[in-house]
Amino acid sequence: MLTAEAKVSLTGIKPTGEPHLGNYIGAIKPALELASGAESIYFIADHHALTSVRDPELLRRWTRSVAATWLAAGLDPERTTFYRQSDVPEIFELHWILSCFSAKGLMNRAHAYKAARDRNREAGSEDLDAGVNMGLFNYPVLMAVDILIMDTDLVPVGKDQLQHVEYAADIAGAFNAVYGDTFSLKLPKAVVPQEDSGRTLPGTDGRKMSKSYDNTIPLFAPTAELRKVVRKIPTDSTPVEEPKDPDTSAVFQILQHFATPEDTASVRSRLEAGGMGWGDLKNTLLVTLDDRLAPMRERYDALMAPGSELDELLAVGASKARARAKPVLEQVRKAIGIG
């Protein structure tokens, strides 16, 4: 059996766009905190992105951007294994092998595939599989391999991703049923963060911050751009001198994630007492964001620059990841009679 003495936590990040404040508060910051007590592995799921991203320049940029973002946010490459999925060829050999032990019926029940068919049904399409590529259909197998090849104990996921961890256990079990305990009996466990509405930031139109709504605040925007975006956040017409409810203000909801507790309490008090207008609140948010994000932005810009250490850091991470993946693949190959 393949086992690990320490708890190993695996987090995958798909490069599908530029980072924004919602990504940082909702995913990056809690993921870094959650994995602090385990041996942590982070990977950029660039092959997963191929199901939807077809522009090679965008994929290259977003892949580097994801890497630079996590490093700028505090990921320590000395203490973690951080790599591009595409730099570990063992993943793709194991993907084919485990595809041969993954039931089609299991894939038929995958959430993403069912959602695609539902959209076609609602649109009145006779072909419910219209627009579905095999990458989307086989997505759960590749995700299972991501998990299993690193002999993972813990997988931090949201509720919508819970099924993928369950599939990894099912696929490993199907393989073990034929070849014995090749994969560890300590099957991966999903770690689902407790519901926390405070991790959802409002966007510039008041709705949940999301790329699909085009209402995001870029994480690394320069000051001038940040000022323009903050000014767009909607407020009501309550006069400056009138009391205001901070908890109904999108500006305040964002501010409280980046200001100190003392500053947050002071702003809340001024709003509730009257005397602080929305313009003043937006200025406070701008200064707070600029101060808080400036060191991260500087690190991000340096990593994104041509000739930076980013590629070297990813190459070192790939070597560490391959050293972990090779024994897993070798044992699988031995079990099936190849090599």
PDB file of N, CA, C and O in Angstrom, residues 115 139 160 180 218 226 297 301 331:
ATOM      1  N   ALA A 115     -25.435  18.862 -15.570  1.00  0.00           N
ATOM      2  CA  ALA A 115     -25.826  20.266 -15.726  1.00  0.00           C
ATOM      3  C   ALA A 115     -25.814  20.671 -17.203  1.00  0.00           C
ATOM      4  O   ALA A 115     -26.691  21.406 -17.666  1.00  0.00           O
ATOM      5  N   TYR A 139     -13.769  14.622 -16.880  1.00  0.00           N
ATOM      6  CA  TYR A 139     -13.201  15.533 -15.882  1.00  0.00           C
ATOM      7  C   TYR A 139     -13.056  14.873 -14.501  1.00  0.00           C
ATOM      8  O   TYR A 139     -12.006  14.996 -13.867  1.00  0.00           O
ATOM      9  N   ASP A 160     -20.028  21.973  -3.826  1.00  0.00           N
ATOM     10  CA  ASP A 160     -20.250  21.613  -5.223  1.00  0.00           C
ATOM     11  C   ASP A 160     -19.159  20.702  -5.772  1.00  0.00           C
ATOM     12  O   ASP A 160     -19.318  20.095  -6.834  1.00  0.00           O
ATOM     13  N   GLY A 180      -5.944  -5.682  -5.831  1.00  0.00           N
ATOM     14  CA  GLY A 180      -5.532  -5.630  -4.431  1.00  0.00           C
ATOM     15  C   GLY A 180      -5.294  -4.202  -3.994  1.00  0.00           C
ATOM     16  O   GLY A 180      -5.563  -3.239  -4.734  1.00  0.00           O
ATOM     17  N   PRO A 218     -10.481  43.909  -9.433  1.00  0.00           N
ATOM     18  CA  PRO A 218      -9.219  43.182  -9.631  1.00  0.00           C
ATOM     19  C   PRO A 218      -8.352  43.222  -8.376  1.00  0.00           C
ATOM     20  O   PRO A 218      -8.239  44.252  -7.710  1.00  0.00           O
ATOM     21  N   LEU A 226      -8.116  51.108  -9.411  1.00  0.00           N
ATOM     22  CA  LEU A 226      -8.863  50.722  -8.219  1.00  0.00           C
ATOM     23  C   LEU A 226      -9.830  51.830  -7.813  1.00  0.00           C
ATOM     24  O   LEU A 226     -10.976  51.573  -7.434  1.00  0.00           O
ATOM     25  N   ARG A 297       0.619  43.275  -4.472  1.00  0.00           N
ATOM     26  CA  ARG A 297       0.661  43.732  -5.860  1.00  0.00           C
ATOM     27  C   ARG A 297       2.102  43.863  -6.347  1.00  0.00           C
ATOM     28  O   ARG A 297       2.429  43.475  -7.481  1.00  0.00           O
ATOM     29  N   ASP A 301       3.500  41.676  -9.422  1.00  0.00           N
ATOM     30  CA  ASP A 301       4.062  42.302 -10.614  1.00  0.00           C
ATOM     31  C   ASP A 301       5.479  41.811 -10.877  1.00  0.00           C
ATOM     32  O   ASP A 301       5.878  41.596 -12.028  1.00  0.00           O
ATOM     33  N   GLN A 331       3.875   1.599  -8.919  1.00  0.00           N
ATOM     34  CA  GLN A 331       3.148   0.509  -8.271  1.00  0.00           C
ATOM     35  C   GLN A 331       1.903   0.116  -9.053  1.00  0.00           C
ATOM     36  O   GLN A 331       1.558  -1.064  -9.154  1.00  0.00           O
TER      37      GLN A 331
END
